[in-house]
């Protein structure tokens, strides 16, 4: 069994997916699997993935029979993972070669829910705006403190995208949601906005600590095809507002 699964949900990324997969294969820890789930792409994405998978047995490639939407494809990736720890790597993003080497040791502690790092967001690889550089050194802090920061200043000092952290696979399976009880009129499964942030919040509720690695080990690519960049009809901020209200209504003392 591999020690970590890198989960790559992908749809119509024929021009970007090779760079993403190369960054996962470059990890300094070799005992890994890369779970790639193509969401029935209409371009050559699947063929590009298949060509790379044929050269490296660490890639486990699957193609959905139908397009299940972005969030359900995250779930499909998590369900296919065989390692105890998983990291979502979106199909337009990159991770540093030492990502797992730096983050995995922090999850040995059973009371630590996840480990996140700063990220670089920009149009040119590994250049752009630095986010979540909150501390000068690697550290752990209480989950209560993380939740307070996430609710009060989420997106500014704590991450919202699950692509910024390493989780236990079981927690991803448990906390990726496509709908929220009592919330109607919004399709979380279509945008991922809000339910991505809830993966952090709901996981933190079940652990005493959260870990942080101070170096930016993840690159988020800005481009017109990104869901967060498109933000059609302001659906992205609406999703976060609804999810945060739902979370606060269930957690006392924030």
Short mmCIF file of C-alpha atoms in Angstrom, two decimals:
data_model
loop_
_atom_site.label_atom_id
_atom_site.label_comp_id
_atom_site.label_asym_id
_atom_site.label_seq_id
_atom_site.Cartn_x
_atom_site.Cartn_y
_atom_site.Cartn_z
CA UNK A 1 0.00 0.00 0.00
CA UNK A 2 1.35 3.48 -0.85
CA UNK A 3 1.83 5.99 1.96
CA UNK A 4 0.08 8.83 0.12
CA UNK A 5 -2.38 9.29 -2.72
CA UNK A 6 -2.23 12.35 -4.94
CA UNK A 7 -5.74 12.89 -6.31
CA UNK A 8 -6.08 14.58 -9.69
CA UNK A 9 -9.67 15.24 -10.81
CA UNK A 10 -9.56 16.50 -14.38
CA UNK A 11 -11.84 17.77 -17.12
CA UNK A 12 -10.76 19.35 -20.43
CA UNK A 13 -7.21 20.27 -19.45
CA UNK A 14 -5.27 18.84 -22.39
CA UNK A 15 -2.84 21.78 -22.43
CA UNK A 16 -2.17 21.80 -18.66
CA UNK A 17 -2.53 18.27 -17.31
CA UNK A 18 0.94 17.06 -18.32
CA UNK A 19 2.65 19.74 -16.21
CA UNK A 20 0.41 18.86 -13.27
CA UNK A 21 1.13 15.14 -13.51
CA UNK A 22 4.86 15.73 -13.90
CA UNK A 23 4.84 17.68 -10.63
CA UNK A 24 3.17 14.77 -8.83
CA UNK A 25 5.59 12.23 -10.28
CA UNK A 26 8.57 14.35 -9.19
CA UNK A 27 7.88 13.82 -5.48
CA UNK A 28 10.95 12.94 -3.41
CA UNK A 29 8.88 10.28 -1.66
CA UNK A 30 8.51 7.39 -4.09
CA UNK A 31 5.91 5.26 -2.27
CA UNK A 32 2.89 7.08 -3.68
CA UNK A 33 0.04 6.66 -6.12
CA UNK A 34 -1.43 9.30 -8.40
CA UNK A 35 -5.16 8.74 -8.83
CA UNK A 36 -6.36 10.50 -11.98
CA UNK A 37 -10.09 10.58 -12.69
CA UNK A 38 -11.08 12.06 -16.03
CA UNK A 39 -14.59 13.49 -15.87
CA UNK A 40 -15.45 12.50 -19.43
CA UNK A 41 -13.37 15.20 -21.11
CA UNK A 42 -14.35 16.22 -24.62
CA UNK A 43 -10.80 17.11 -25.67
CA UNK A 44 -7.60 15.00 -25.59
CA UNK A 45 -7.13 15.14 -21.83
CA UNK A 46 -7.72 11.42 -21.33
CA UNK A 47 -5.31 10.49 -24.11
CA UNK A 48 -2.59 12.72 -22.63
CA UNK A 49 -3.12 11.11 -19.21
CA UNK A 50 -3.09 7.61 -20.68
CA UNK A 51 0.20 8.26 -22.45
CA UNK A 52 1.85 9.38 -19.21
CA UNK A 53 0.28 6.54 -17.21
CA UNK A 54 1.72 4.02 -19.67
CA UNK A 55 5.20 5.21 -18.70
CA UNK A 56 4.75 5.25 -14.91
CA UNK A 57 2.87 2.60 -12.94
CA UNK A 58 2.26 4.99 -10.04
CA UNK A 59 -0.50 6.64 -12.07
CA UNK A 60 -3.90 4.98 -11.67
CA UNK A 61 -6.16 6.32 -14.42
CA UNK A 62 -9.95 6.09 -14.49
CA UNK A 63 -12.52 7.64 -16.82
CA UNK A 64 -16.07 8.32 -15.67
CA UNK A 65 -18.87 6.96 -17.84
CA UNK A 66 -20.59 10.36 -17.67
CA UNK A 67 -19.61 13.82 -16.46
CA UNK A 68 -20.54 13.81 -12.78
CA UNK A 69 -19.63 17.45 -12.08
CA UNK A 70 -16.53 18.74 -10.30
CA UNK A 71 -17.30 17.93 -6.66
CA UNK A 72 -18.53 14.41 -7.32
CA UNK A 73 -15.32 13.88 -9.24
CA UNK A 74 -13.36 14.87 -6.11
CA UNK A 75 -15.36 12.21 -4.28
CA UNK A 76 -14.60 9.67 -7.01
CA UNK A 77 -10.89 10.37 -6.59
CA UNK A 78 -11.05 10.00 -2.80
CA UNK A 79 -13.01 6.76 -3.06
CA UNK A 80 -10.38 5.28 -5.38
CA UNK A 81 -7.43 6.23 -3.14
CA UNK A 82 -5.72 3.33 -1.36
CA UNK A 83 -3.28 5.28 0.83
CA UNK A 84 -4.04 6.57 4.35
CA UNK A 85 -3.18 10.17 3.39
CA UNK A 86 -4.42 12.10 0.37
CA UNK A 87 -3.72 15.41 -1.32
CA UNK A 88 -6.00 16.87 -3.99
CA UNK A 89 -3.98 18.32 -6.86
CA UNK A 90 -6.27 20.16 -9.21
CA UNK A 91 -5.54 19.66 -12.89
CA UNK A 92 -4.20 23.16 -13.46
CA UNK A 93 -2.01 23.30 -10.33
CA UNK A 94 1.49 22.19 -9.33
CA UNK A 95 3.14 20.91 -6.17
CA UNK A 96 6.80 21.22 -5.21
CA UNK A 97 8.94 18.04 -5.40
CA UNK A 98 9.33 17.99 -1.60
CA UNK A 99 5.64 18.59 -0.85
CA UNK A 100 4.98 15.20 0.71
CA UNK A 101 8.42 15.04 2.32
CA UNK A 102 7.65 18.26 4.19
CA UNK A 103 3.99 17.65 5.04
CA UNK A 104 3.58 13.93 5.78
CA UNK A 105 5.57 13.90 9.05
CA UNK A 106 3.09 16.35 10.58
CA UNK A 107 0.21 13.88 10.25
CA UNK A 108 1.94 11.17 12.26
CA UNK A 109 0.42 12.83 15.33
CA UNK A 110 -3.05 11.33 15.58
CA UNK A 111 -4.49 14.52 17.10
CA UNK A 112 -3.53 16.61 14.03
CA UNK A 113 -6.31 16.89 11.45
CA UNK A 114 -4.46 18.19 8.40
CA UNK A 115 -1.41 20.15 7.34
CA UNK A 116 -1.54 23.18 5.05
CA UNK A 117 1.06 25.40 3.43
CA UNK A 118 1.24 28.81 1.80
CA UNK A 119 0.37 28.82 -1.90
CA UNK A 120 1.47 30.92 -4.85
CA UNK A 121 -1.32 32.04 -7.17
CA UNK A 122 -0.48 33.48 -10.58
CA UNK A 123 -0.41 33.14 -14.35
CA UNK A 124 3.28 32.19 -14.57
CA UNK A 125 4.45 29.02 -12.83
CA UNK A 126 5.67 29.60 -9.26
CA UNK A 127 5.33 33.34 -9.66
CA UNK A 128 2.47 35.46 -8.38
CA UNK A 129 0.75 36.38 -5.13
CA UNK A 130 1.71 34.54 -1.96
CA UNK A 131 -1.22 33.47 0.24
CA UNK A 132 -1.43 31.98 3.75
CA UNK A 133 2.12 32.90 4.82
CA UNK A 134 0.94 33.24 8.41
CA UNK A 135 3.94 32.02 10.40
CA UNK A 136 7.70 32.13 9.89
CA UNK A 137 8.29 28.53 10.96
CA UNK A 138 6.56 25.18 10.76
CA UNK A 139 4.15 24.82 13.65
CA UNK A 140 1.01 23.30 15.12
CA UNK A 141 -1.87 25.24 16.61
CA UNK A 142 -5.24 24.35 18.03
CA UNK A 143 -8.13 23.46 15.79
CA UNK A 144 -10.26 25.92 17.76
CA UNK A 145 -7.90 28.72 16.74
CA UNK A 146 -7.99 27.59 13.11
CA UNK A 147 -11.79 27.53 13.07
CA UNK A 148 -12.01 31.02 14.55
CA UNK A 149 -9.57 32.34 11.96
CA UNK A 150 -11.35 30.52 9.14
CA UNK A 151 -14.76 31.89 10.08
CA UNK A 152 -13.64 35.44 10.75
CA UNK A 153 -11.02 35.83 8.02
CA UNK A 154 -11.35 32.72 5.86
CA UNK A 155 -9.69 32.98 2.47
CA UNK A 156 -7.25 35.61 3.72
CA UNK A 157 -5.19 33.76 6.33
CA UNK A 158 -6.61 30.23 6.07
CA UNK A 159 -7.17 28.23 2.88
CA UNK A 160 -10.49 27.44 1.27
CA UNK A 161 -9.36 25.17 -1.57
CA UNK A 162 -8.60 21.58 -0.49
CA UNK A 163 -5.67 21.78 -2.90
CA UNK A 164 -3.72 23.67 -0.23
CA UNK A 165 -3.53 20.83 2.31
CA UNK A 166 -2.79 17.19 3.01
CA UNK A 167 -5.59 15.24 4.72
CA UNK A 168 -6.28 11.75 5.90
CA UNK A 169 -8.11 9.94 3.13
CA UNK A 170 -10.91 8.94 5.50
CA UNK A 171 -11.58 12.59 6.34
CA UNK A 172 -11.81 13.60 2.69
CA UNK A 173 -14.31 10.82 2.07
CA UNK A 174 -16.33 11.89 5.08
CA UNK A 175 -16.33 15.65 4.62
CA UNK A 176 -16.57 16.34 0.88
CA UNK A 177 -20.21 17.32 0.48
CA UNK A 178 -22.43 18.00 -2.51
CA UNK A 179 -25.30 19.49 -0.51
CA UNK A 180 -25.96 20.95 2.92
CA UNK A 181 -29.05 19.96 4.92
CA UNK A 182 -31.42 22.90 5.15
CA UNK A 183 -29.75 24.90 2.37
CA UNK A 184 -31.78 25.04 -0.83
CA UNK A 185 -31.50 26.86 -4.13
CA UNK A 186 -27.73 26.51 -4.59
CA UNK A 187 -25.87 23.80 -6.48
CA UNK A 188 -22.71 23.22 -4.42
CA UNK A 189 -21.84 20.20 -6.56
CA UNK A 190 -21.50 22.41 -9.63
CA UNK A 191 -19.09 25.01 -8.22
CA UNK A 192 -17.43 23.48 -5.16
CA UNK A 193 -17.56 26.92 -3.56
CA UNK A 194 -18.18 26.67 0.16
CA UNK A 195 -18.12 22.90 0.40
CA UNK A 196 -14.37 23.04 -0.28
CA UNK A 197 -13.91 25.30 2.76
CA UNK A 198 -16.11 22.97 4.81
CA UNK A 199 -13.60 20.14 4.37
CA UNK A 200 -11.26 22.17 6.58
CA UNK A 201 -13.90 23.24 9.07
CA UNK A 202 -15.52 19.85 9.51
CA UNK A 203 -12.18 18.04 9.75
CA UNK A 204 -10.85 20.51 12.32
CA UNK A 205 -13.85 19.83 14.55
CA UNK A 206 -12.67 16.25 15.04
CA UNK A 207 -9.04 16.91 15.95
CA UNK A 208 -7.17 18.87 18.59
CA UNK A 209 -4.56 20.41 16.30
CA UNK A 210 -3.85 21.67 12.79
CA UNK A 211 -0.33 21.72 11.31
CA UNK A 212 1.35 24.32 9.14
CA UNK A 213 4.45 24.18 6.93
CA UNK A 214 5.81 27.66 6.28
CA UNK A 215 7.17 27.25 2.73
CA UNK A 216 4.92 27.75 -0.34
CA UNK A 217 4.78 24.23 -1.75
CA UNK A 218 1.69 24.60 -3.96
CA UNK A 219 1.11 26.68 -7.08
CA UNK A 220 -2.44 27.62 -8.13
CA UNK A 221 -2.59 28.59 -11.79
CA UNK A 222 -4.73 31.62 -12.70
CA UNK A 223 -6.36 31.27 -16.11
CA UNK A 224 -9.74 32.01 -17.74
CA UNK A 225 -10.92 28.40 -17.45
CA UNK A 226 -10.68 28.31 -13.66
CA UNK A 227 -14.05 28.10 -11.89
CA UNK A 228 -13.02 30.70 -9.32
CA UNK A 229 -11.82 33.06 -12.05
CA UNK A 230 -14.98 32.69 -14.16
CA UNK A 231 -17.29 33.21 -11.15
CA UNK A 232 -20.40 33.37 -13.31
CA UNK A 233 -23.31 35.28 -11.72
CA UNK A 234 -21.31 35.70 -8.49
CA UNK A 235 -21.97 32.05 -7.64
CA UNK A 236 -18.60 31.55 -5.94
CA UNK A 237 -18.96 34.14 -3.12
CA UNK A 238 -22.59 33.10 -2.63
CA UNK A 239 -21.51 29.50 -2.07
CA UNK A 240 -18.96 30.50 0.55
CA UNK A 241 -21.46 32.70 2.37
CA UNK A 242 -24.06 29.92 2.51
CA UNK A 243 -21.56 27.31 3.67
CA UNK A 244 -20.16 29.55 6.38
CA UNK A 245 -23.63 30.35 7.70
CA UNK A 246 -24.45 26.63 7.73
CA UNK A 247 -21.24 25.84 9.62
CA UNK A 248 -21.67 28.60 12.20
CA UNK A 249 -25.23 27.48 12.91
CA UNK A 250 -23.85 24.11 13.97
CA UNK A 251 -20.83 25.21 15.98
CA UNK A 252 -21.16 27.08 19.24
CA UNK A 253 -18.75 29.65 20.61
CA UNK A 254 -17.14 30.92 17.42
#
